[in-house]
Amino acid sequence: MIIQPRVRGFICLTSHPEGTAQNIQNQIEYVKSKGKIANGPKKVLVIGASTGFGLASRISAAFGSDAATIGVFFEKPAAPGKPGTAGWYNSAAFENEAQAAGLYAKSINGDAFSDEVKAKTIELIKQDLGQVDLVVYSLASPRRTHPKTGVAHASVLKPIGVPFTDKTVDFHSGVVSDITINPIENEEDIANTVAVMGGEDWKFWIEELKAAGVLADGVKTVAYSYIGPELTYPIYRNGTIGRAKDDLEGTVPALNELLNDINGISYVSVNKALVTQSSSAIPVVPLYISLLYKVMKEKGIHEGTIEQMQRLFAERLYTADGQVALDEKGRIRVDDWEMRADVQEEVAKLWLQATTENLEEISDIKGYRDEFFHLFGFNFPEVNYDADSNEVVNVPSIT
Ligand code: NAI
Ligand code: NA
């Protein structure tokens, strides 16, 4: 069938199999171009492996370090006449490439928050890998059914305390307007957001993996966080999602205690703001990202998810001398280039100037749009979008 983009706000309802495969191919080529990661991981579990940072982590581990990988994600499989989600096609393409390169790759498609998927993952590790030496935790979800209480928590993206008014952009039309986001009205919104995006599920995973004996001596685990500039603090770091990130970062000491007797260690890596399915849903952030991209590209320091994760693996998690550079709060920082003073000063200046009329000129809104479409396999020059697509991609390694 012929598959074209069908966009509704910040989501695209369709994904292109050959285009997503091109996206995977490009990411693999990038990782290979950087050479092998010395002392890299060998057996890796990635939770949230189908898109964004988790997918890029999986590609970095597999093609940068010859790692066997197990991916966990929640995606819709392809069926005749009914294309699957981008994450499904990404994973299918990744597994085909990995297997062609002689690398073990299998995935579990299901709810990572559930006890059932954790048990299934443990069984698969036992059966095929014995143990894993790296666990990447990269879930981004609007909801979580708690496995112990059965309560369905929904996260919210809101300020805490006072209403927040600032600029935002509709990245499809390029219209810049003011948006006011009202603060939460009850504290439960914070608790719910923490329940979905905080550290509890990461801890459940590590506890269960450890109890099952499937974590190798010296295991590492890493989860991803964000800080960003002051201008997004009200909606991000000081808002409900920021409370969840505080909670995620606050889980590190407990995990380190848990992993101590097997010489394991846990990290939170603070990553750069990037176009992903999750970040495009946050008001104000797309305008910030389009200005940030402009400034970072001009300075020659722009990175996408794959550049970020390859650098995280090669220059932070797995260094030649085994030292992992951390900030004063114990976090890995690969948002270091985003947060450089010269970058932030220029973005802040452009932020004040940005209007519908000058946006194409002063920002990289074009690059934003392009990357948004790339997430779903569209806008790749190598792909003919008028041709028939093979929407059914059969991958027995995904169960
Ligand atoms: P994403 O939306 O691209 O990826 C989310 C992944 O989680 C997908 O693989 C999806 O299938 C999986 N997932 C969601 N719900 C699931 C469930 N119930 N069961 C199993 N899998 C499920 O998101 P992105 O942006 O890569 O985010 C990953 C992490 O990185 C998040 O913690 C996010 O806060 C963080 N981060 C994101 C930044 C950004 O600008 N995008 C910046 C810094 C950190
Ligand atoms: Na991810």
Short mmCIF file of C-alpha atoms and ligand atoms in Angstrom, two decimals:
data_model
loop_
_atom_site.label_atom_id
_atom_site.label_comp_id
_atom_site.label_asym_id
_atom_site.label_seq_id
_atom_site.Cartn_x
_atom_site.Cartn_y
_atom_site.Cartn_z
CA MET A 1 0.00 0.00 0.00
CA ILE A 2 1.02 3.64 -0.44
CA ILE A 3 1.70 5.23 2.93
CA GLN A 4 1.70 9.00 3.35
CA PRO A 5 1.97 11.02 6.59
CA ARG A 6 -1.32 11.64 8.39
CA VAL A 7 -0.70 14.23 11.06
CA ARG A 8 -2.95 15.10 14.00
CA GLY A 9 -1.35 17.83 16.09
CA PHE A 10 1.88 16.52 17.55
CA ILE A 11 1.37 12.94 16.42
CA CYS A 12 1.64 11.27 13.08
CA LEU A 13 -0.85 8.43 12.67
CA THR A 14 1.06 6.62 9.93
CA SER A 15 4.61 5.31 9.66
CA HIS A 16 6.61 4.25 6.67
CA PRO A 17 8.36 0.84 6.78
CA GLU A 18 11.09 1.57 4.21
CA GLY A 19 11.59 5.08 5.62
CA THR A 20 12.00 3.88 9.19
CA ALA A 21 14.44 1.27 7.89
CA GLN A 22 16.39 4.12 6.28
CA ASN A 23 16.42 5.94 9.62
CA ILE A 24 17.85 2.83 11.33
CA GLN A 25 20.41 2.40 8.56
CA ASN A 26 21.56 6.02 8.99
CA GLN A 27 21.93 5.57 12.75
CA ILE A 28 23.89 2.33 12.33
CA GLU A 29 26.21 4.00 9.81
CA TYR A 30 26.85 6.85 12.23
CA VAL A 31 27.76 4.50 15.09
CA LYS A 32 30.04 2.45 12.83
CA SER A 33 31.75 5.65 11.60
CA LYS A 34 32.79 6.41 15.19
CA GLY A 35 34.64 3.10 15.59
CA LYS A 36 34.36 0.51 18.35
CA ILE A 37 33.60 1.59 21.91
CA ALA A 38 36.48 0.33 24.04
CA ASN A 39 35.34 -1.81 27.01
CA GLY A 40 31.72 -1.38 25.89
CA PRO A 41 28.72 -3.43 27.05
CA LYS A 42 28.23 -7.00 25.78
CA LYS A 43 24.76 -8.08 26.92
CA VAL A 44 22.24 -5.29 27.12
CA LEU A 45 18.61 -4.93 28.14
CA VAL A 46 16.92 -1.75 26.85
CA ILE A 47 13.54 -0.89 28.36
CA GLY A 48 11.88 1.57 25.96
CA ALA A 49 13.97 0.38 23.01
CA SER A 50 11.81 1.20 19.99
CA THR A 51 12.12 4.98 19.53
CA GLY A 52 14.09 8.02 20.70
CA PHE A 53 16.94 7.67 23.16
CA GLY A 54 16.25 4.01 23.95
CA LEU A 55 16.47 3.00 20.30
CA ALA A 56 19.67 5.01 19.86
CA SER A 57 21.09 3.34 22.99
CA ARG A 58 20.33 -0.07 21.54
CA ILE A 59 21.96 0.79 18.21
CA SER A 60 25.03 2.23 20.00
CA ALA A 61 25.42 -0.93 22.10
CA ALA A 62 24.91 -3.33 19.20
CA PHE A 63 26.87 -1.62 16.44
CA GLY A 64 29.38 0.21 18.64
CA SER A 65 30.19 -2.66 20.97
CA ASP A 66 28.93 -5.85 19.28
CA ALA A 67 26.44 -6.28 22.12
CA ALA A 68 23.63 -8.79 22.23
CA THR A 69 20.46 -6.78 22.93
CA ILE A 70 17.01 -7.48 24.30
CA GLY A 71 14.52 -4.66 23.74
CA VAL A 72 11.25 -4.05 25.58
CA PHE A 73 8.65 -1.66 24.15
CA PHE A 74 4.96 -1.07 23.59
CA GLU A 75 4.16 -0.86 19.87
CA LYS A 76 1.48 -1.84 17.41
CA PRO A 77 2.56 -4.62 15.04
CA ALA A 78 2.03 -4.37 11.32
CA ALA A 79 -0.76 -6.27 9.62
CA PRO A 80 -1.89 -6.47 5.97
CA GLY A 81 -3.53 -3.13 5.09
CA LYS A 82 -2.89 -1.80 8.60
CA PRO A 83 0.62 -0.45 9.05
CA GLY A 84 2.33 -0.76 12.41
CA THR A 85 3.72 2.05 14.54
CA ALA A 86 7.09 3.66 13.88
CA GLY A 87 8.57 1.88 16.89
CA TRP A 88 7.46 -1.45 15.48
CA TYR A 89 9.12 -0.81 12.14
CA ASN A 90 12.21 0.63 13.84
CA SER A 91 12.58 -2.53 15.88
CA ALA A 92 11.93 -4.83 12.95
CA ALA A 93 14.55 -2.99 10.88
CA PHE A 94 17.02 -2.97 13.76
CA GLU A 95 16.62 -6.70 14.38
CA ASN A 96 17.03 -7.54 10.72
CA GLU A 97 20.23 -5.48 10.59
CA ALA A 98 21.54 -6.88 13.87
CA GLN A 99 20.92 -10.47 12.84
CA ALA A 100 22.51 -9.85 9.44
CA ALA A 101 25.58 -8.59 11.32
CA GLY A 102 25.63 -11.74 13.45
CA LEU A 103 24.41 -9.96 16.57
CA TYR A 104 21.82 -11.45 18.90
CA ALA A 105 18.65 -9.30 19.05
CA LYS A 106 15.22 -10.15 20.42
CA SER A 107 12.37 -8.05 21.75
CA ILE A 108 9.31 -8.22 23.94
CA ASN A 109 6.34 -6.10 22.90
CA GLY A 110 4.17 -5.38 25.95
CA ASP A 111 3.59 -3.18 28.97
CA ALA A 112 6.96 -2.73 30.68
CA PHE A 113 5.21 -1.50 33.84
CA SER A 114 3.57 -4.90 34.33
CA ASP A 115 4.91 -7.81 36.39
CA GLU A 116 4.15 -10.12 33.47
CA VAL A 117 6.49 -8.38 31.02
CA LYS A 118 9.22 -8.22 33.66
CA ALA A 119 8.87 -11.98 34.22
CA LYS A 120 8.90 -12.65 30.47
CA THR A 121 12.05 -10.57 30.07
CA ILE A 122 13.79 -12.41 32.90
CA GLU A 123 12.90 -15.75 31.28
CA LEU A 124 14.32 -14.59 27.95
CA ILE A 125 17.56 -13.39 29.55
CA LYS A 126 17.94 -16.70 31.41
CA GLN A 127 17.24 -18.73 28.31
CA ASP A 128 19.44 -16.81 25.84
CA LEU A 129 21.98 -14.59 27.59
CA GLY A 130 22.27 -15.84 31.16
CA GLN A 131 22.93 -12.34 32.50
CA VAL A 132 23.05 -8.74 31.26
CA ASP A 133 25.80 -6.22 32.00
CA LEU A 134 23.86 -3.07 31.11
CA VAL A 135 20.22 -2.11 31.69
CA VAL A 136 19.03 1.05 29.91
CA TYR A 137 15.77 2.48 31.24
CA SER A 138 14.24 4.81 28.64
CA LEU A 139 10.47 4.68 29.01
CA ALA A 140 8.36 7.72 28.19
CA SER A 141 4.67 7.20 28.68
CA PRO A 142 1.57 9.24 29.51
CA ARG A 143 0.17 6.51 31.77
CA ARG A 144 1.08 3.58 33.99
CA THR A 145 -1.04 0.90 35.56
CA HIS A 146 0.66 0.21 38.86
CA PRO A 147 1.51 -3.50 39.07
CA LYS A 148 0.92 -3.80 42.82
CA THR A 149 -2.19 -1.63 43.32
CA GLY A 150 -3.81 -1.85 39.90
CA VAL A 151 -4.32 1.93 39.96
CA ALA A 152 -4.10 3.59 36.52
CA HIS A 153 -1.98 6.74 36.87
CA ALA A 154 -2.05 9.46 34.21
CA SER A 155 0.78 11.96 34.05
CA VAL A 156 0.15 15.65 33.43
CA LEU A 157 2.42 18.34 31.94
CA LYS A 158 1.61 21.37 34.05
CA PRO A 159 3.24 24.08 36.11
CA ILE A 160 3.03 23.99 39.88
CA GLY A 161 1.85 27.11 41.75
CA VAL A 162 1.19 29.87 39.24
CA PRO A 163 -0.02 29.96 35.63
CA PHE A 164 2.73 30.05 33.03
CA THR A 165 2.47 32.24 29.96
CA ASP A 166 5.04 32.23 27.21
CA LYS A 167 5.55 31.70 23.51
CA THR A 168 4.89 28.44 21.77
CA VAL A 169 4.86 27.32 18.15
CA ASP A 170 2.63 25.11 16.07
CA PHE A 171 5.55 23.48 14.30
CA HIS A 172 3.48 22.46 11.28
CA SER A 173 2.15 25.93 10.45
CA GLY A 174 5.01 27.91 12.01
CA VAL A 175 2.55 30.12 13.87
CA VAL A 176 4.05 31.55 17.07
CA SER A 177 1.55 32.51 19.73
CA ASP A 178 1.26 33.04 23.46
CA ILE A 179 0.06 30.13 25.50
CA THR A 180 -1.07 30.13 29.12
CA ILE A 181 -0.90 26.86 30.96
CA ASN A 182 -2.75 26.77 34.23
CA PRO A 183 -1.08 25.14 37.20
CA ILE A 184 -2.30 21.89 38.73
CA GLU A 185 -5.31 22.20 40.97
CA ASN A 186 -4.56 19.29 43.21
CA GLU A 187 -1.46 17.60 44.52
CA GLU A 188 -2.59 14.28 43.09
CA ASP A 189 -1.38 15.44 39.67
CA ILE A 190 2.15 15.52 41.04
CA ALA A 191 1.84 12.09 42.62
CA ASN A 192 0.38 10.65 39.41
CA THR A 193 3.12 12.13 37.23
CA VAL A 194 5.77 10.82 39.62
CA ALA A 195 4.10 7.40 39.54
CA VAL A 196 4.33 7.31 35.74
CA MET A 197 7.68 8.99 35.01
CA GLY A 198 9.51 8.78 38.36
CA GLY A 199 11.94 6.11 39.50
CA GLU A 200 9.68 3.45 41.02
CA ASP A 201 9.35 1.28 37.95
CA TRP A 202 13.11 1.49 37.26
CA LYS A 203 13.62 0.26 40.84
CA PHE A 204 11.08 -2.56 40.39
CA TRP A 205 12.93 -3.68 37.26
CA ILE A 206 16.33 -3.70 38.94
CA GLU A 207 14.98 -5.42 42.06
CA GLU A 208 13.36 -8.16 40.02
CA LEU A 209 16.29 -8.63 37.66
CA LYS A 210 18.64 -8.87 40.62
CA ALA A 211 16.46 -11.28 42.57
CA ALA A 212 16.36 -13.54 39.50
CA GLY A 213 20.17 -13.54 39.28
CA VAL A 214 20.26 -12.14 35.76
CA LEU A 215 22.44 -9.09 36.51
CA ALA A 216 26.15 -9.69 35.88
CA ASP A 217 28.85 -8.72 38.35
CA GLY A 218 29.73 -5.09 37.65
CA VAL A 219 26.37 -4.38 35.98
CA LYS A 220 25.52 -0.80 35.05
CA THR A 221 22.09 0.73 34.72
CA VAL A 222 21.23 4.14 33.30
CA ALA A 223 18.00 6.17 33.06
CA TYR A 224 17.47 9.47 31.25
CA SER A 225 16.59 12.89 32.58
CA TYR A 226 16.31 16.48 31.40
CA ILE A 227 16.98 19.90 32.92
CA GLY A 228 16.98 22.53 30.15
CA PRO A 229 17.05 26.32 30.28
CA GLU A 230 15.31 28.61 32.75
CA LEU A 231 12.74 29.61 30.17
CA THR A 232 11.24 26.11 30.23
CA TYR A 233 11.54 25.62 34.00
CA PRO A 234 7.87 26.46 34.75
CA ILE A 235 6.60 23.80 32.32
CA TYR A 236 9.46 21.33 32.62
CA ARG A 237 11.91 21.15 35.49
CA ASN A 238 9.79 23.04 38.06
CA GLY A 239 6.55 21.53 36.78
CA THR A 240 4.96 18.13 37.36
CA ILE A 241 7.36 16.33 34.99
CA GLY A 242 10.29 17.90 36.85
CA ARG A 243 9.03 16.34 40.08
CA ALA A 244 9.08 12.98 38.33
CA LYS A 245 12.66 13.63 37.15
CA ASP A 246 13.65 14.60 40.73
CA ASP A 247 12.21 11.28 41.84
CA LEU A 248 14.02 9.37 39.07
CA GLU A 249 17.34 11.01 39.97
CA GLY A 250 16.61 10.37 43.67
CA THR A 251 16.35 6.62 42.98
CA VAL A 252 20.08 6.32 42.22
CA PRO A 253 21.32 5.91 45.83
CA ALA A 254 18.78 3.13 46.54
CA LEU A 255 19.77 1.30 43.37
CA ASN A 256 23.45 1.64 44.19
CA GLU A 257 22.82 0.10 47.59
CA LEU A 258 20.88 -2.72 45.98
CA LEU A 259 23.65 -3.37 43.43
CA ASN A 260 26.54 -2.91 45.83
CA ASP A 261 27.17 -6.62 46.52
CA ILE A 262 27.46 -7.39 42.80
CA ASN A 263 29.67 -4.34 42.18
CA GLY A 264 26.90 -2.76 40.15
CA ILE A 265 26.19 0.94 39.72
CA SER A 266 23.35 3.12 38.55
CA TYR A 267 23.38 6.45 36.75
CA VAL A 268 21.05 9.10 35.51
CA SER A 269 22.22 10.77 32.32
CA VAL A 270 20.87 14.25 31.62
CA ASN A 271 20.36 14.39 27.86
CA LYS A 272 19.88 17.16 25.33
CA ALA A 273 16.45 18.41 24.21
CA LEU A 274 15.61 16.56 21.02
CA VAL A 275 12.69 15.98 18.73
CA THR A 276 11.03 12.75 19.80
CA GLN A 277 7.43 11.62 20.00
CA SER A 278 7.46 12.53 23.69
CA SER A 279 9.05 15.99 23.52
CA SER A 280 6.84 17.23 20.67
CA ALA A 281 3.88 16.89 23.05
CA ILE A 282 5.23 19.45 25.53
CA PRO A 283 4.08 23.07 24.94
CA VAL A 284 6.83 25.73 24.54
CA VAL A 285 9.54 23.06 24.11
CA PRO A 286 9.30 22.75 20.28
CA LEU A 287 9.98 26.49 19.88
CA TYR A 288 12.95 26.20 22.23
CA ILE A 289 14.25 23.17 20.31
CA SER A 290 13.94 24.90 16.93
CA LEU A 291 15.97 27.89 18.20
CA LEU A 292 18.45 25.59 19.95
CA TYR A 293 19.00 23.57 16.77
CA LYS A 294 19.69 26.75 14.81
CA VAL A 295 22.32 27.93 17.30
CA MET A 296 23.95 24.51 17.79
CA LYS A 297 24.08 23.80 14.06
CA GLU A 298 25.71 27.18 13.43
CA LYS A 299 28.33 26.38 16.05
CA GLY A 300 28.87 22.90 14.61
CA ILE A 301 27.86 21.16 17.86
CA HIS A 302 24.39 19.88 16.97
CA GLU A 303 23.58 16.29 17.93
CA GLY A 304 20.58 14.02 17.38
CA THR A 305 19.61 11.04 19.53
CA ILE A 306 22.19 8.74 17.96
CA GLU A 307 25.07 11.23 18.37
CA GLN A 308 24.02 11.77 21.99
CA MET A 309 23.84 8.09 22.86
CA GLN A 310 27.02 7.15 21.04
CA ARG A 311 28.82 9.89 23.02
CA LEU A 312 27.17 8.74 26.26
CA PHE A 313 28.51 5.22 25.72
CA ALA A 314 31.95 6.09 24.35
CA GLU A 315 32.82 9.12 26.47
CA ARG A 316 30.84 8.69 29.70
CA LEU A 317 29.68 5.16 30.56
CA TYR A 318 32.60 3.24 29.03
CA THR A 319 35.80 5.25 29.16
CA ALA A 320 39.32 3.93 28.71
CA ASP A 321 40.22 4.51 32.38
CA GLY A 322 36.81 3.45 33.68
CA GLN A 323 36.13 6.89 35.18
CA VAL A 324 32.62 8.27 34.70
CA ALA A 325 32.45 12.08 34.84
CA LEU A 326 29.57 13.30 37.01
CA ASP A 327 28.17 16.71 37.99
CA GLU A 328 27.90 17.98 41.58
CA LYS A 329 24.63 16.07 41.97
CA GLY A 330 26.12 12.81 40.74
CA ARG A 331 24.57 12.91 37.27
CA ILE A 332 26.11 12.23 33.85
CA ARG A 333 25.76 15.28 31.61
CA VAL A 334 25.53 14.90 27.86
CA ASP A 335 23.45 18.09 27.77
CA ASP A 336 26.77 19.88 28.33
CA TRP A 337 26.86 21.43 24.84
CA GLU A 338 23.19 22.46 24.98
CA MET A 339 23.79 24.18 28.32
CA ARG A 340 26.97 26.03 27.27
CA ALA A 341 26.66 29.71 28.25
CA ASP A 342 27.28 30.98 24.70
CA VAL A 343 24.57 28.65 23.33
CA GLN A 344 22.02 29.62 25.97
CA GLU A 345 22.70 33.34 25.62
CA GLU A 346 22.00 33.22 21.91
CA VAL A 347 18.88 31.11 22.31
CA ALA A 348 17.56 33.52 24.96
CA LYS A 349 18.13 36.47 22.61
CA LEU A 350 16.36 34.72 19.72
CA TRP A 351 13.55 33.66 22.04
CA LEU A 352 12.63 37.30 22.67
CA GLN A 353 12.67 38.08 18.95
CA ALA A 354 10.74 35.04 17.67
CA THR A 355 7.50 35.77 15.78
CA THR A 356 5.49 33.98 13.12
CA GLU A 357 6.99 36.37 10.55
CA ASN A 358 10.68 35.80 11.33
CA LEU A 359 10.56 32.19 12.53
CA GLU A 360 11.74 30.53 9.31
CA GLU A 361 14.71 32.85 9.29
CA ILE A 362 15.88 32.93 12.92
CA SER A 363 15.06 29.35 13.91
CA ASP A 364 15.58 25.85 12.54
CA ILE A 365 11.84 25.15 12.41
CA LYS A 366 12.50 23.44 9.09
CA GLY A 367 14.94 21.09 10.79
CA TYR A 368 12.42 20.48 13.56
CA ARG A 369 9.71 19.50 11.08
CA ASP A 370 12.12 17.33 9.14
CA GLU A 371 13.15 15.44 12.26
CA PHE A 372 9.54 15.07 13.34
CA PHE A 373 8.73 13.41 10.02
CA HIS A 374 11.89 11.32 10.21
CA LEU A 375 10.57 9.81 13.46
CA PHE A 376 7.83 8.19 11.38
CA GLY A 377 10.02 7.32 8.41
CA PHE A 378 9.03 10.27 6.20
CA ASN A 379 11.11 12.94 4.41
CA PHE A 380 14.07 10.72 3.60
CA PRO A 381 15.41 11.63 0.14
CA GLU A 382 16.43 7.99 -0.47
CA VAL A 383 12.83 6.76 -0.20
CA ASN A 384 10.15 6.92 -2.90
CA TYR A 385 6.94 7.73 -1.05
CA ASP A 386 4.75 7.35 -4.12
CA ALA A 387 5.73 3.71 -4.47
CA ASP A 388 3.94 0.79 -2.88
CA SER A 389 5.19 -0.08 0.58
CA ASN A 390 5.44 -3.53 2.02
CA GLU A 391 3.54 -2.77 5.23
CA VAL A 392 3.87 -6.27 6.63
CA VAL A 393 7.27 -6.77 8.19
CA ASN A 394 7.59 -10.18 9.72
CA VAL A 395 10.01 -10.41 12.64
CA PRO A 396 9.87 -13.67 14.60
CA SER A 397 12.36 -12.28 17.13
CA ILE A 398 9.71 -9.87 18.48
CA THR A 399 7.23 -11.60 20.78
P1 NAI B 1 10.15 8.09 23.13
O1 NAI B 1 8.70 8.39 23.20
O2 NAI B 1 10.84 8.25 21.84
O3 NAI B 1 10.42 6.58 23.62
C1 NAI B 1 9.66 5.98 24.61
C2 NAI B 1 9.86 4.47 24.60
O4 NAI B 1 9.10 3.92 25.70
C3 NAI B 1 9.36 3.75 23.35
O5 NAI B 1 10.24 2.68 23.06
C4 NAI B 1 8.01 3.18 23.79
O6 NAI B 1 7.59 2.02 23.09
C5 NAI B 1 8.32 2.84 25.23
N1 NAI B 1 7.14 2.70 26.08
C6 NAI B 1 6.24 3.65 26.43
N2 NAI B 1 5.31 3.11 27.26
C7 NAI B 1 5.65 1.80 27.43
C8 NAI B 1 5.10 0.73 28.17
N3 NAI B 1 4.01 0.88 28.92
N4 NAI B 1 5.71 -0.47 28.08
C9 NAI B 1 6.81 -0.66 27.31
N5 NAI B 1 7.38 0.32 26.61
C10 NAI B 1 6.81 1.54 26.66
O7 NAI B 1 10.81 8.97 24.27
P2 NAI B 1 12.25 9.62 24.50
O8 NAI B 1 12.13 11.07 24.21
O9 NAI B 1 13.31 8.81 23.88
O10 NAI B 1 12.35 9.51 26.09
C11 NAI B 1 13.08 8.51 26.76
C12 NAI B 1 13.60 9.09 28.07
O11 NAI B 1 14.50 10.17 27.76
C13 NAI B 1 12.50 9.69 28.96
O12 NAI B 1 12.84 9.45 30.30
C14 NAI B 1 12.61 11.18 28.65
O13 NAI B 1 12.11 11.99 29.70
C15 NAI B 1 14.12 11.31 28.52
N6 NAI B 1 14.60 12.53 27.85
C16 NAI B 1 14.03 12.98 26.69
C17 NAI B 1 14.48 14.17 26.11
C18 NAI B 1 13.91 14.69 24.82
O14 NAI B 1 14.14 15.86 24.49
N7 NAI B 1 13.20 13.90 24.06
C19 NAI B 1 15.57 14.95 26.72
C20 NAI B 1 16.17 14.33 27.88
C21 NAI B 1 15.66 13.18 28.43
NA NA B 2 13.33 5.74 24.19
#
